[in-house]
Amino acid sequence: RFIGNRSSGQMGYALAHQARDRGAHVILVSTTGQLAPFGVELVPVDTASQMHDAVIEALADADLLLMAAAVADYTPAIRSPHKIKKGESRLTLDLIRTPDILAHVAKLRAPGQLVVGFAAETQGLLENARDKLHQKRLDLIVANDARQAMGSTTNQVTLIFADGHFEEFPVLPKSEVASRILDRLMALPNRHE
Ligand code: CTP
C-alpha cells in the first residue's frame, strides 16, 4: 500500500549502461532494487533524503551527474512504527518537502563538472524545462512528458542546453535516448577528457 508514481528507473539504468559502454566509471544511485548493469557500482537507497546524501557524496569525484530520478517532492512528516488503525471517514496526510537534490548540487558543483537534469511535465513542457535548467544551473535539461515517459520503455524528449540551443528527438527506446544524450554530452566543446 503506497501513494506514489509509476517511475520505473529505466532511464537511469539506460544512462548508466551507455556511460559504462563509453568507458566511464559509473555510480548508479537507485531506489528500484534492481541489479546494476555489469561493471556499474550500485548505491541502493530508499528515500529522497538518502538519495540526496549518496549523490552529494559521489559528486565530489564526478565529471558528470545525470539526474534522471523522479524524486518524490514530499514525504510523510511522521513515520508510524505500527499499523495505523482506521478511524474517522477521512484521513489527512501531513507531508513535508524532500531536499531538492539538484538545487543543492548547483551550490556545490565544481567548475568543469557537467550536470544534467530531466524535466517531467504535463503542461508548458519547454517553458517549465527552461526554468528548471536555469534555476538548477544545469548544462542540459531533458524535457519529457511525464504521462508518456513514466513506466514506459520508450520516451520522446527534447534536449535544451545551457547556451539555449535545443534538439527534439522522435519517440525512441530509452536505451537510444540515453545513447544520444551521452553522445551529445561527449561532443560538448569544453568537455574534460
Ligand atoms: N529533482 C531533484 N530533487 C528533487 C526533485 C527533483 O534533484 N527533490 C531533480 C529530478 O531528478 C530532475 C529535476 O530535478 O532531474 C526536475 O525534476 P521534476 O520532477 O521535473 O521537477 P521538480 O524540480 O520536482 O519541480 P516540480 O515538481 O515543481 O515540477
PDB file of C-alpha atoms and ligand atoms in Angstrom, residues 67-73 98-103 116-121 132 136 141, ligand 1:
ATOM      1  CA  MET A  67      19.853  13.058 -12.639  1.00  0.00           C
ATOM      2  CA  ALA A  68      17.030  11.052 -14.180  1.00  0.00           C
ATOM      3  CA  ALA A  69      15.315  10.083 -10.927  1.00  0.00           C
ATOM      4  CA  ALA A  70      11.676  11.055 -10.474  1.00  0.00           C
ATOM      5  CA  VAL A  71      12.310  12.084  -6.873  1.00  0.00           C
ATOM      6  CA  ALA A  72       9.281  12.353  -4.584  1.00  0.00           C
ATOM      7  CA  ASP A  73       8.779  16.012  -3.716  1.00  0.00           C
ATOM      8  CA  THR A  98      12.097  16.496   0.478  1.00  0.00           C
ATOM      9  CA  PRO A  99      15.503  18.020  -0.314  1.00  0.00           C
ATOM     10  CA  ASP A 100      15.838  19.223  -3.904  1.00  0.00           C
ATOM     11  CA  ILE A 101      18.995  17.322  -4.794  1.00  0.00           C
ATOM     12  CA  LEU A 102      19.830  19.220  -7.980  1.00  0.00           C
ATOM     13  CA  ALA A 103      19.255  22.589  -6.331  1.00  0.00           C
ATOM     14  CA  VAL A 116      22.162  17.112 -16.463  1.00  0.00           C
ATOM     15  CA  GLY A 117      18.586  17.091 -15.198  1.00  0.00           C
ATOM     16  CA  PHE A 118      15.290  15.818 -16.501  1.00  0.00           C
ATOM     17  CA  ALA A 119      12.052  17.804 -16.527  1.00  0.00           C
ATOM     18  CA  ALA A 120       8.868  15.774 -16.181  1.00  0.00           C
ATOM     19  CA  GLU A 121       5.939  17.966 -17.156  1.00  0.00           C
ATOM     20  CA  LYS A 132      14.432  24.314 -14.273  1.00  0.00           C
ATOM     21  CA  LYS A 136      19.115  24.391 -11.038  1.00  0.00           C
ATOM     22  CA  ILE A 141      17.857  19.506 -19.323  1.00  0.00           C
TER      23      ILE A 141
HETATM   24  N1  CTP B   1      14.983  16.571  -8.588  1.00  0.00           N
HETATM   25  C1  CTP B   1      15.865  16.535  -7.529  1.00  0.00           C
HETATM   26  N2  CTP B   1      15.389  16.517  -6.255  1.00  0.00           N
HETATM   27  C2  CTP B   1      14.063  16.579  -6.018  1.00  0.00           C
HETATM   28  C3  CTP B   1      13.146  16.652  -7.100  1.00  0.00           C
HETATM   29  C4  CTP B   1      13.637  16.643  -8.384  1.00  0.00           C
HETATM   30  O1  CTP B   1      17.081  16.510  -7.759  1.00  0.00           O
HETATM   31  N3  CTP B   1      13.620  16.565  -4.764  1.00  0.00           N
HETATM   32  C5  CTP B   1      15.520  16.580  -9.954  1.00  0.00           C
HETATM   33  C6  CTP B   1      14.969  15.468 -10.856  1.00  0.00           C
HETATM   34  O2  CTP B   1      15.765  14.293 -10.753  1.00  0.00           O
HETATM   35  C7  CTP B   1      15.085  16.108 -12.233  1.00  0.00           C
HETATM   36  C8  CTP B   1      14.873  17.608 -11.938  1.00  0.00           C
HETATM   37  O3  CTP B   1      15.158  17.802 -10.552  1.00  0.00           O
HETATM   38  O4  CTP B   1      16.359  15.938 -12.798  1.00  0.00           O
HETATM   39  C9  CTP B   1      13.479  18.093 -12.236  1.00  0.00           C
HETATM   40  O5  CTP B   1      12.559  17.250 -11.580  1.00  0.00           O
HETATM   41  P1  CTP B   1      10.997  17.417 -11.807  1.00  0.00           P
HETATM   42  O6  CTP B   1      10.287  16.342 -11.048  1.00  0.00           O
HETATM   43  O7  CTP B   1      10.711  17.575 -13.271  1.00  0.00           O
HETATM   44  O8  CTP B   1      10.673  18.841 -11.172  1.00  0.00           O
HETATM   45  P2  CTP B   1      10.783  19.469  -9.742  1.00  0.00           P
HETATM   46  O9  CTP B   1      12.115  20.156  -9.628  1.00  0.00           O
HETATM   47  O10 CTP B   1      10.465  18.449  -8.692  1.00  0.00           O
HETATM   48  O11 CTP B   1       9.670  20.601  -9.817  1.00  0.00           O
HETATM   49  P3  CTP B   1       8.063  20.427  -9.996  1.00  0.00           P
HETATM   50  O12 CTP B   1       7.677  19.171  -9.240  1.00  0.00           O
HETATM   51  O13 CTP B   1       7.522  21.673  -9.378  1.00  0.00           O
HETATM   52  O14 CTP B   1       7.794  20.346 -11.482  1.00  0.00           O
END
